[in-house]
Tab-separated table of C-alpha atoms in Angstrom:
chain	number	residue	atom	x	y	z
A	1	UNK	CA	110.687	108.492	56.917
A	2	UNK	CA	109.863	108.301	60.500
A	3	UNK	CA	108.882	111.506	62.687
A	4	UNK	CA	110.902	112.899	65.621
A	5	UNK	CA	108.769	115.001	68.350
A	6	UNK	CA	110.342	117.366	70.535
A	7	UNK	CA	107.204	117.323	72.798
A	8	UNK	CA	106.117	119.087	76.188
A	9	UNK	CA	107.962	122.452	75.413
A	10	UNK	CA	107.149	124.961	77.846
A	11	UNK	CA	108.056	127.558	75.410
A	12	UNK	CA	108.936	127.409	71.976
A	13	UNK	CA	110.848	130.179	70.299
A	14	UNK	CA	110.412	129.686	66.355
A	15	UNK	CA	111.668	133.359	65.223
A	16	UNK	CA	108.349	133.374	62.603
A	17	UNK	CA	105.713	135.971	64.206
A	18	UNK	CA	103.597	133.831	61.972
A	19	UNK	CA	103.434	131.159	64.151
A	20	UNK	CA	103.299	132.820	67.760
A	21	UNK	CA	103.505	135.863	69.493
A	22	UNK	CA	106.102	138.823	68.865
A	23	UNK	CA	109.004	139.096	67.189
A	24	UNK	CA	110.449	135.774	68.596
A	25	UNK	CA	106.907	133.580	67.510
A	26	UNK	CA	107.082	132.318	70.477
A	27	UNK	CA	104.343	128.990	71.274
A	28	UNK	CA	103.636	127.934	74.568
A	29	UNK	CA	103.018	124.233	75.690
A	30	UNK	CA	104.309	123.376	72.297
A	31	UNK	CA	105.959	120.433	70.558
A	32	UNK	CA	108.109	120.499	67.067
A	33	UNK	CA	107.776	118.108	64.792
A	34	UNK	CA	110.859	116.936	62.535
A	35	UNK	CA	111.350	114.497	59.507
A	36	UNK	CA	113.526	113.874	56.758
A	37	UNK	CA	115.735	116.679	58.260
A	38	UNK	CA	113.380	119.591	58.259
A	39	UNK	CA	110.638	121.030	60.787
A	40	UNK	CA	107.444	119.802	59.207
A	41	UNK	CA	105.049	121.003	62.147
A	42	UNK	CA	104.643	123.049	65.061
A	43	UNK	CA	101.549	121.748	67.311
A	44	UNK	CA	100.625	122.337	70.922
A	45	UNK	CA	102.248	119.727	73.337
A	46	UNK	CA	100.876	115.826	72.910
A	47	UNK	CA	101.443	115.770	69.262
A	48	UNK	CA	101.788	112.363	67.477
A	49	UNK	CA	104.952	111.383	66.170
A	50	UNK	CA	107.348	108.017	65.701
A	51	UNK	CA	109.619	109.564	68.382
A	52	UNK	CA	109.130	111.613	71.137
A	53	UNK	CA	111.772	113.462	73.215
A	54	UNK	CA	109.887	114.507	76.304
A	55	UNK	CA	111.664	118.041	76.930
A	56	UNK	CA	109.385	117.938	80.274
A	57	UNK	CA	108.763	121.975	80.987
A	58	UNK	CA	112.203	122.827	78.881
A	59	UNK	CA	112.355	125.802	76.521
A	60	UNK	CA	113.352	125.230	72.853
A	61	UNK	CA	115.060	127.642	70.554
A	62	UNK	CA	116.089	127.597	67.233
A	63	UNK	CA	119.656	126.226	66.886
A	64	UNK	CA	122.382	129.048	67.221
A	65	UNK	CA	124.061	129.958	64.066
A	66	UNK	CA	127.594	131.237	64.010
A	67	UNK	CA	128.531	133.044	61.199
A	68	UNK	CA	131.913	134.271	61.560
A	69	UNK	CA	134.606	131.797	63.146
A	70	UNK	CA	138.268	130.802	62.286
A	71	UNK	CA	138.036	127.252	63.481
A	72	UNK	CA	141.109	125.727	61.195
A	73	UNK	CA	144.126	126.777	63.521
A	74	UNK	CA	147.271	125.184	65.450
A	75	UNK	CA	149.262	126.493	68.157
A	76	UNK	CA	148.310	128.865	71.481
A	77	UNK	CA	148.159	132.595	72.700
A	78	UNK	CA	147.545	132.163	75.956
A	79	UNK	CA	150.989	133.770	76.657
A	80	UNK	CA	149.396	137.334	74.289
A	81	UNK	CA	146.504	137.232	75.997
A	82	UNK	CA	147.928	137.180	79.325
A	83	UNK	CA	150.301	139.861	78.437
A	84	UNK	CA	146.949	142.353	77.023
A	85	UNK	CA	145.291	141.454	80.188
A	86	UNK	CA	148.529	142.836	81.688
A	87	UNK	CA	148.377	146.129	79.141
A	88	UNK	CA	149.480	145.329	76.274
A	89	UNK	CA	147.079	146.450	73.393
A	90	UNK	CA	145.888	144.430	70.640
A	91	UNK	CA	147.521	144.154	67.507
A	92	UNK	CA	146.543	142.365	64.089
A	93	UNK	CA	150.283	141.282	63.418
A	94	UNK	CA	149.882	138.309	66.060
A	95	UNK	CA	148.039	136.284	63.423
A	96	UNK	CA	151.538	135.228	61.695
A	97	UNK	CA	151.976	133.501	65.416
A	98	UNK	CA	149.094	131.196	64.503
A	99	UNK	CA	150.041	130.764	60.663
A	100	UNK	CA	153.643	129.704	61.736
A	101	UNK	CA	151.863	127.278	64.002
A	102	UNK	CA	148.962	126.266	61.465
A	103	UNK	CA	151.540	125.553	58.559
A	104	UNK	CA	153.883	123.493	60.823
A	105	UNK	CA	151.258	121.081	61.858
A	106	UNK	CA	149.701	118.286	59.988
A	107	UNK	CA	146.694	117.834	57.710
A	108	UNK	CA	145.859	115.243	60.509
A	109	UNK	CA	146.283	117.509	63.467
A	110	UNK	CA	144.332	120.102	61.929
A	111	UNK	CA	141.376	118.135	60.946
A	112	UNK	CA	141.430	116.725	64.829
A	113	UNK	CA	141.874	120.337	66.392
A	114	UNK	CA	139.270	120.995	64.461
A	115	UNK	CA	136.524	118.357	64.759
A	116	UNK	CA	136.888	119.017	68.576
A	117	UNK	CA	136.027	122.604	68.578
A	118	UNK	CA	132.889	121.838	66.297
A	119	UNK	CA	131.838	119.284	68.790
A	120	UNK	CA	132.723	122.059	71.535
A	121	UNK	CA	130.216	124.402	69.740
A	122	UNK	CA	127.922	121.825	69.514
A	123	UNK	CA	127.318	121.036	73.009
A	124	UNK	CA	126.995	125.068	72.959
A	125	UNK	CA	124.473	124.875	71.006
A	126	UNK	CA	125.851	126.016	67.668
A	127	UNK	CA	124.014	123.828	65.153
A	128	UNK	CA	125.476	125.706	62.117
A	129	UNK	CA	128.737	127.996	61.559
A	130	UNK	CA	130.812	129.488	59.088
A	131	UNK	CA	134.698	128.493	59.107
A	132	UNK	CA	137.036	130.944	57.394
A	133	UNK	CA	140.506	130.113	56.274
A	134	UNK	CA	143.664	132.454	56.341
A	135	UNK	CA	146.388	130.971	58.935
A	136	UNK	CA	148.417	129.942	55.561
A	137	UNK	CA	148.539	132.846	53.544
A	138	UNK	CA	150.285	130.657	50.414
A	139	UNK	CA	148.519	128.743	47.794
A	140	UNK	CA	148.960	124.860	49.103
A	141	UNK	CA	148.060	126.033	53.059
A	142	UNK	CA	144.808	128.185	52.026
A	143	UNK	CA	143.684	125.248	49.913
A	144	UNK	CA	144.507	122.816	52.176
A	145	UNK	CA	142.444	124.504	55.245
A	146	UNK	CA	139.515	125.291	52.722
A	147	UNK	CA	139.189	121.840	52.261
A	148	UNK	CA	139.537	120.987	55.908
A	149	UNK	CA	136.497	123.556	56.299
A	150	UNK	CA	134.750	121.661	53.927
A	151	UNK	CA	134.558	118.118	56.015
A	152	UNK	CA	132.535	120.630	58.352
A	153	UNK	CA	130.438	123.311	56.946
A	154	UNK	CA	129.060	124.506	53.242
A	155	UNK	CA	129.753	128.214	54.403
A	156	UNK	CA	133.583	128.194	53.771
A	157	UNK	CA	135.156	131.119	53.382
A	158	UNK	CA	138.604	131.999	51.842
A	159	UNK	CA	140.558	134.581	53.668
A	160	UNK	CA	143.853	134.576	51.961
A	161	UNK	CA	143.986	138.160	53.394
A	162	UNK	CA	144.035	137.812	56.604
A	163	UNK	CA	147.338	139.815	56.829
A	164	UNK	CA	150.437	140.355	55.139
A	165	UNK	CA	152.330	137.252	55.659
A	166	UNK	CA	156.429	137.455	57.048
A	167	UNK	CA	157.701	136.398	53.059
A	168	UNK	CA	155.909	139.677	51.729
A	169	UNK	CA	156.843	142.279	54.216
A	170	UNK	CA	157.104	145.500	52.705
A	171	UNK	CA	155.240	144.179	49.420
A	172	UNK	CA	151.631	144.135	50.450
A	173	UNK	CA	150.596	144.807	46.600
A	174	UNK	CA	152.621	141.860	45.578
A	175	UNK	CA	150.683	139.562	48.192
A	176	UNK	CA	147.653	140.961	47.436
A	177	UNK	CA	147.985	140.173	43.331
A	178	UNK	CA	148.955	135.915	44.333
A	179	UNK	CA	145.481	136.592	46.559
A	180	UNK	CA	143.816	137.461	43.267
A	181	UNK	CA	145.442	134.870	41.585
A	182	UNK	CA	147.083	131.736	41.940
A	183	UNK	CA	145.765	131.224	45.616
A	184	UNK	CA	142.141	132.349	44.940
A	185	UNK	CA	141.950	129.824	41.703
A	186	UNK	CA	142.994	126.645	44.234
A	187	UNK	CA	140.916	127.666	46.883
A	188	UNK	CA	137.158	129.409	45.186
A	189	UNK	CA	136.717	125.481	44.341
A	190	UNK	CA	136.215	124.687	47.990
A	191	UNK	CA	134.736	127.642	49.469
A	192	UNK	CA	131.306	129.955	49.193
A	193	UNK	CA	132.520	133.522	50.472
A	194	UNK	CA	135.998	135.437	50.100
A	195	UNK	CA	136.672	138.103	53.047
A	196	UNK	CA	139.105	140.682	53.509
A	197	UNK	CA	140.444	142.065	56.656
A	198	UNK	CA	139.996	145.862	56.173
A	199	UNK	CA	141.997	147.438	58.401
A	200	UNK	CA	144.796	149.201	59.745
A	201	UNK	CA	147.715	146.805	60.343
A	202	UNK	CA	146.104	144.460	57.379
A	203	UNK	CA	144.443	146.000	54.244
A	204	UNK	CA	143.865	149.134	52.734
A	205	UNK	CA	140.417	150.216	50.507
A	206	UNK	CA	141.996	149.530	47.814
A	207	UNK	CA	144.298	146.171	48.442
A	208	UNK	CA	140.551	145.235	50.117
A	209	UNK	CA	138.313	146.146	47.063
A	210	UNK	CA	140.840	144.324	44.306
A	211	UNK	CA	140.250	140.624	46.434
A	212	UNK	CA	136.804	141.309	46.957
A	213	UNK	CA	136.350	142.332	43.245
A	214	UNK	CA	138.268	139.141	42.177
A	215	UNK	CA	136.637	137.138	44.314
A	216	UNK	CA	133.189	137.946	42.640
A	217	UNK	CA	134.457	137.365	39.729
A	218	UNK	CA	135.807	133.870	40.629
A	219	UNK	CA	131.868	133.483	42.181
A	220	UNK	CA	132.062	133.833	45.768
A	221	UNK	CA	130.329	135.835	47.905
A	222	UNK	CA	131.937	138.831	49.797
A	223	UNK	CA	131.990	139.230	53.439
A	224	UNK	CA	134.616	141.862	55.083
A	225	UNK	CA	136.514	142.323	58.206
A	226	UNK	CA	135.929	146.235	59.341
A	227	UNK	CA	135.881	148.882	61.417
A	228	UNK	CA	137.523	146.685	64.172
A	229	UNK	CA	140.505	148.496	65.116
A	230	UNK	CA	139.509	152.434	64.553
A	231	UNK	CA	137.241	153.976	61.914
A	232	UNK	CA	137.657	153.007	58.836
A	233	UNK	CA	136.935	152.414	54.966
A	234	UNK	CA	135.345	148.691	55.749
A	235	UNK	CA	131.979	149.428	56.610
A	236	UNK	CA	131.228	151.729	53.545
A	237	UNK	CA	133.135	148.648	51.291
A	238	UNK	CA	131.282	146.481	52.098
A	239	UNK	CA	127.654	147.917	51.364
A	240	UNK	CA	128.918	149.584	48.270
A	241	UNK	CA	129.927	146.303	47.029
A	242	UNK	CA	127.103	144.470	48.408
A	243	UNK	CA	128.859	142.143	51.026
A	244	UNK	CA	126.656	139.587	53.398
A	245	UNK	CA	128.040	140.984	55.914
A	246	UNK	CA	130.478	143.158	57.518
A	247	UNK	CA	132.038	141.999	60.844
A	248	UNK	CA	133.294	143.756	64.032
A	249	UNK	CA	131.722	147.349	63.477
A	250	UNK	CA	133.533	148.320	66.434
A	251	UNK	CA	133.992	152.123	65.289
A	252	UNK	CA	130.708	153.067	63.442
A	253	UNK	CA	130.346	156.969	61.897
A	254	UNK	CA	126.746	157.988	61.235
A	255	UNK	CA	127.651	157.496	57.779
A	256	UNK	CA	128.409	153.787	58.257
A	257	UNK	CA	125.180	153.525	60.520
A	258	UNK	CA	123.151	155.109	57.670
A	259	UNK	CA	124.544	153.232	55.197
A	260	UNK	CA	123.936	149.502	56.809
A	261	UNK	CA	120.278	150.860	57.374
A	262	UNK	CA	119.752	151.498	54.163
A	263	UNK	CA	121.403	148.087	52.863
A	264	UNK	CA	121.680	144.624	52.569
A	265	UNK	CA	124.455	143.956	53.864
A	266	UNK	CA	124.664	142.450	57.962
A	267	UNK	CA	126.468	144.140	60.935
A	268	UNK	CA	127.902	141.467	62.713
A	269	UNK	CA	128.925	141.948	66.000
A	270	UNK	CA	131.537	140.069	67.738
A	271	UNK	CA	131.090	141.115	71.535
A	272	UNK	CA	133.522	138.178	73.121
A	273	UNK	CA	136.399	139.875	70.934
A	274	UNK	CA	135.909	143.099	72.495
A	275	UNK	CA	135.862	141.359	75.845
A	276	UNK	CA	139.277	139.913	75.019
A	277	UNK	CA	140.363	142.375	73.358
A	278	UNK	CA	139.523	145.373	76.030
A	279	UNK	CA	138.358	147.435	73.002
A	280	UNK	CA	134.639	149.087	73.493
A	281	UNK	CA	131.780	147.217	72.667
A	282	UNK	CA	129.865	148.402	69.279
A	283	UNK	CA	126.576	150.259	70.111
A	284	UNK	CA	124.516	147.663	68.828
A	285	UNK	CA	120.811	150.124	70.239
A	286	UNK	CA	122.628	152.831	67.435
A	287	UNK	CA	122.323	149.956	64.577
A	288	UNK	CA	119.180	148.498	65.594
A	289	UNK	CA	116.934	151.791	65.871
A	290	UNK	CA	118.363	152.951	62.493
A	291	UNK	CA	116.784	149.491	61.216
A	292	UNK	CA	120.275	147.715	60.308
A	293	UNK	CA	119.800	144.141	60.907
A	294	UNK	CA	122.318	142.721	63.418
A	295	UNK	CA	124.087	139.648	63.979
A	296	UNK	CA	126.151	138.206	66.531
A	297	UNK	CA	128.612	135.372	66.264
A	298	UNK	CA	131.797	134.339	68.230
A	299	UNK	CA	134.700	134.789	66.410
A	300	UNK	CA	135.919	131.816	67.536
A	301	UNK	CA	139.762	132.247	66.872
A	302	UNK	CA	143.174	131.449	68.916
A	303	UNK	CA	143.821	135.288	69.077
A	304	UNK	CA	141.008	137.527	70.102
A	305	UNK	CA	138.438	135.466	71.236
A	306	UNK	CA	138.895	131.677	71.598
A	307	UNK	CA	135.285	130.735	72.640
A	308	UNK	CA	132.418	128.556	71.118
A	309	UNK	CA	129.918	129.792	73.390
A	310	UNK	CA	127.282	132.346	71.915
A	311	UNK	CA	125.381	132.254	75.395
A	312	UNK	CA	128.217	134.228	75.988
A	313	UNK	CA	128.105	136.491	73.569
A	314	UNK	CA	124.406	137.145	73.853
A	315	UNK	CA	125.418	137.811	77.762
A	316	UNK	CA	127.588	140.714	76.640
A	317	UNK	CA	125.262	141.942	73.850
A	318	UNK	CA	122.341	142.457	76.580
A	319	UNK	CA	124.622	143.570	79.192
A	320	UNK	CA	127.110	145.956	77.863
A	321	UNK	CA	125.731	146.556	74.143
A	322	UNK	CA	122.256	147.541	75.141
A	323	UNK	CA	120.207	144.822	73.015
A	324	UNK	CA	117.401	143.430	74.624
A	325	UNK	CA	117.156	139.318	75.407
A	326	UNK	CA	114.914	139.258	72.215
A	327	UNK	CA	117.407	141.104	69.688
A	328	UNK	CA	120.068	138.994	71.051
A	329	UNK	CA	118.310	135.791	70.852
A	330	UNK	CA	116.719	136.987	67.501
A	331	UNK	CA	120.990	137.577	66.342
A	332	UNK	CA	122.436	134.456	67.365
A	333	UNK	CA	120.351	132.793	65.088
A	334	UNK	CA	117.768	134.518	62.521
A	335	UNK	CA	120.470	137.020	62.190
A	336	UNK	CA	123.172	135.153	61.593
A	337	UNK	CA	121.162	132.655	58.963
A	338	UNK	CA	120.629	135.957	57.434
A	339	UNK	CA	124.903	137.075	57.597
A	340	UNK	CA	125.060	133.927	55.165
A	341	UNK	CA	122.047	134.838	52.923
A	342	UNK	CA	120.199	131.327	54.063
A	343	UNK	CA	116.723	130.679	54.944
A	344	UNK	CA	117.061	127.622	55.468
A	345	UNK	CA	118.142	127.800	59.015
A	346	UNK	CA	117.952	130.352	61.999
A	347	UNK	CA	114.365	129.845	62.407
A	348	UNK	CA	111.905	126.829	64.049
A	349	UNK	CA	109.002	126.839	60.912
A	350	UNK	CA	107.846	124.051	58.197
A	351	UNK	CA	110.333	123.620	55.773
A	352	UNK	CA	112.928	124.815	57.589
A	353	UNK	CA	116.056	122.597	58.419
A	354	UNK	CA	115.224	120.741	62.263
A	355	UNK	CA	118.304	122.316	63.992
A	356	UNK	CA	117.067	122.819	67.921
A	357	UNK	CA	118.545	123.240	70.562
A	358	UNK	CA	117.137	122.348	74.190
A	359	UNK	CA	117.476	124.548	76.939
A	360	UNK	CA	117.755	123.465	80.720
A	361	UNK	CA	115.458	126.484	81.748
A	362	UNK	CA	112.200	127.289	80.796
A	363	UNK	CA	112.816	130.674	78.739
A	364	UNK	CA	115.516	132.091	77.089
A	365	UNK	CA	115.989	135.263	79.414
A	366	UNK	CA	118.040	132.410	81.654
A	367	UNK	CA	121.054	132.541	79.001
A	368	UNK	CA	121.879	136.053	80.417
A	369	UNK	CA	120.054	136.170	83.730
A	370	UNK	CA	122.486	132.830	84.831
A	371	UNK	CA	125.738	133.657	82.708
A	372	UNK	CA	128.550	131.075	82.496
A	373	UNK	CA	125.905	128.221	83.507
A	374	UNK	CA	125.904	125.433	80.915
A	375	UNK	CA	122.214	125.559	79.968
A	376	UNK	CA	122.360	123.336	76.365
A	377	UNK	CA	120.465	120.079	77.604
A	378	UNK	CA	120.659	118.771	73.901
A	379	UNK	CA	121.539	120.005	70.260
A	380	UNK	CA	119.698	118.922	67.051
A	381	UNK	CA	120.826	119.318	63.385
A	382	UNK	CA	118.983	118.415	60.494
A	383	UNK	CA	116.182	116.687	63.037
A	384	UNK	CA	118.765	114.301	64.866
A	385	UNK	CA	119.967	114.660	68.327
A	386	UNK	CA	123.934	114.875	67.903
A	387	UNK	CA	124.596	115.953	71.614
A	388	UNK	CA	122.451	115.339	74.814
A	389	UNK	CA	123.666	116.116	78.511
A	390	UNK	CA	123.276	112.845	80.303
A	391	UNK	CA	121.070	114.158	83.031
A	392	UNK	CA	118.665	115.131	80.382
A	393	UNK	CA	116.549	111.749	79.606
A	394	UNK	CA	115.743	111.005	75.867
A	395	UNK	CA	115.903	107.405	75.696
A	396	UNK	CA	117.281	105.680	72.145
A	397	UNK	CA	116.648	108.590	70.628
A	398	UNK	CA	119.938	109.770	71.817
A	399	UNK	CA	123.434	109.541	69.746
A	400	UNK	CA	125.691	110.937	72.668
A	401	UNK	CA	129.547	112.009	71.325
């Protein structure tokens, strides 16, 4: 196999303090070498290698990894947002206005709508992501956009309970028992992680702990939805039954911030929801100094926070969540490799997969110092460029979308 060099690097951010200084391992004058798909080197600049992208006084940080996003989706609510921006609070009920849209439209349409928002996160410099399912919420539509996940990720995850779809009104236990069943069968096949959405509006403790319980036992791992809308029983679910993660954390009780100290189990964070949402921001400082181990991710959904851009998100972390540059940085990508229980990714170190991303700056601190600035000069998965900006010149070693 030939060799890939992404030489001249001004600084090089590979997340292993092994490698370089502080938390980030960060190498100056640096180059990374890739082949056959994974990092096999990290050398100072003017290393040897088949191919050479000259990233000429760039910084170069390990790919971003988005672990928590709802990609699989027809329809818009522009017209809800614009009314919340107006006053009107948020509510988890408008999710059946996305699963009437979602089961209306195509198998065609959906895989298009789609590959064009994983492209979109691309170019933001989201090398890996999770995609969750649950705007079906019947057996044939959950399998159907678990498979559609599947033609873009290995971190599917089934969320037949989303909500409480229109048909079931009034008979959440009844819904909850074809989640166990019927729908969980034709859709564990296709995914790695079953979620719940723990919450007021959605699903109680208990409706929450039977799905995550089956879903074990069908072999999936457990992620949850919590502690989004108020305080709530999500949070202490989820580290009693050992969940990756735990997403939103909005409303946090000392007892949930002891609890994700002392555990396993990932806060993720999901600041551009609050943003769109006008709910507070979690306090991320309260998490991180009682050693929890954070993770930020976009949320990327038609609802509460239609964005593919974790710059953003590592804006509002810094700025309104009190987490340094580093812990955000560090979030975006160690912590969410970490969210999906993978090593494989999140981090710039031999062995690990070659997913890089360029920066048109020379340090990180320019993601939040120059907000809204498009700052990806190129994306790399598995050691391949797969998205370059054309001002930024890499020669045939370029596959531009």
């Amino acid at each position: 196999m030939s060799t890939l060099a992404i030489d001249n690097v001004s600084l090089l951010v590979t997340n292993d303090p092994s490698l370089g200084d502080g938390p980030l391992g960060l190498v100056r004058d640096a180059a990374v070498v890739f082949e056959d798909g994974a990092v096999v080197a990290i050398e100072r600049a003017g290393a040897v290698a088949d191919e050479a992208i000259d990233a000429a006084g760039r910084c170069v940080i390990p790919g971003f990894v988005d672990s928590h996003t709802h990609l699989v989706f027809a329809g818009d609510r522009s017209d809800e947002f614009a009314a919340r921006m107006a006053g009107r609070p948020y509510e988890a009920g408008g999710i059946n206005v996305t699963v009437a849209a979602t089961r209306a439209a195509s198998t065609d349409e959906l895989r298009g709508l789609e590959a064009a928002r994983r492209y979109e996160a691309l170019r933001a410099g989201i090398t890996h992501l999770e995609i969750k399912s649950g705007y079906a919420l019947d057996v044939d539509g959950e399998r159907r956009l678990c498979e559609l996940a599947a033609e873009f990720t290995d971190d599917v995850t089934f969320l037949g309970a989303h909500v409480v779809p229109p048909e079931y009104a009034g008979r959440p236990d009844e819904y909850v028992g074809l989640v166990c069943g019927e729908m969980l069968a034709a859709c564990a096949p296709h995914a790695r992680w079953i979620d719940v959405f723990c919450e007021r509006g959605a699903f109680d403790a208990d409706q929450s702990r039977a799905v995550l319980s089956a879903g074990r036992g069908a072999g999936l791992g457990l992620r949850v939805h919590g502690n989004q809308l108020g305080p709530g029983p999500g949070v202490a679910l989820a580290v009693e039954l050992g969940a990756a993660s735990v997403d939103h954390c909005t409303y946090l009780a000392d007892t949930d911030i002891e609890a994700l100290s002392g555990s396993d189990t990932v806060a993720t964070l999901l600041p551009a929801t609050d943003f769109s949402t006008r709910q507070p921001y979690p306090d991320a400082r309260r998490l991180l100094d009682a050693g929890a181990t954070v993770a930020l991710a976009t949320n990327c959904n038609p609802g509460s926070s239609y964005t593919t851009s974790m710059s953003f998100c590592i804006a509002l972390a810094v700025r309104d969540m009190r987490m340094t540059i580093e812990e955000a940085l560090l979030a975006a990508t160690l912590g969410g490799a970490r969210a999906l229980r993978r090593g494989d990714i999140g981090r710039l170190a031999p062995g690990a997969r070659g997913d890089a991303v360029i920066l048109a700056a020379p340090s990180p601190t320019h993601l939040v110092y120059r907000p809204g600035v498009p700052l990806i000069a190129g994306t790399l998965v598995g050691g391949e460029v797969v998205w370059a900006d054309p001002e930024l010149e890499m020669g045939d070693t370029v596959r531009r979308g």
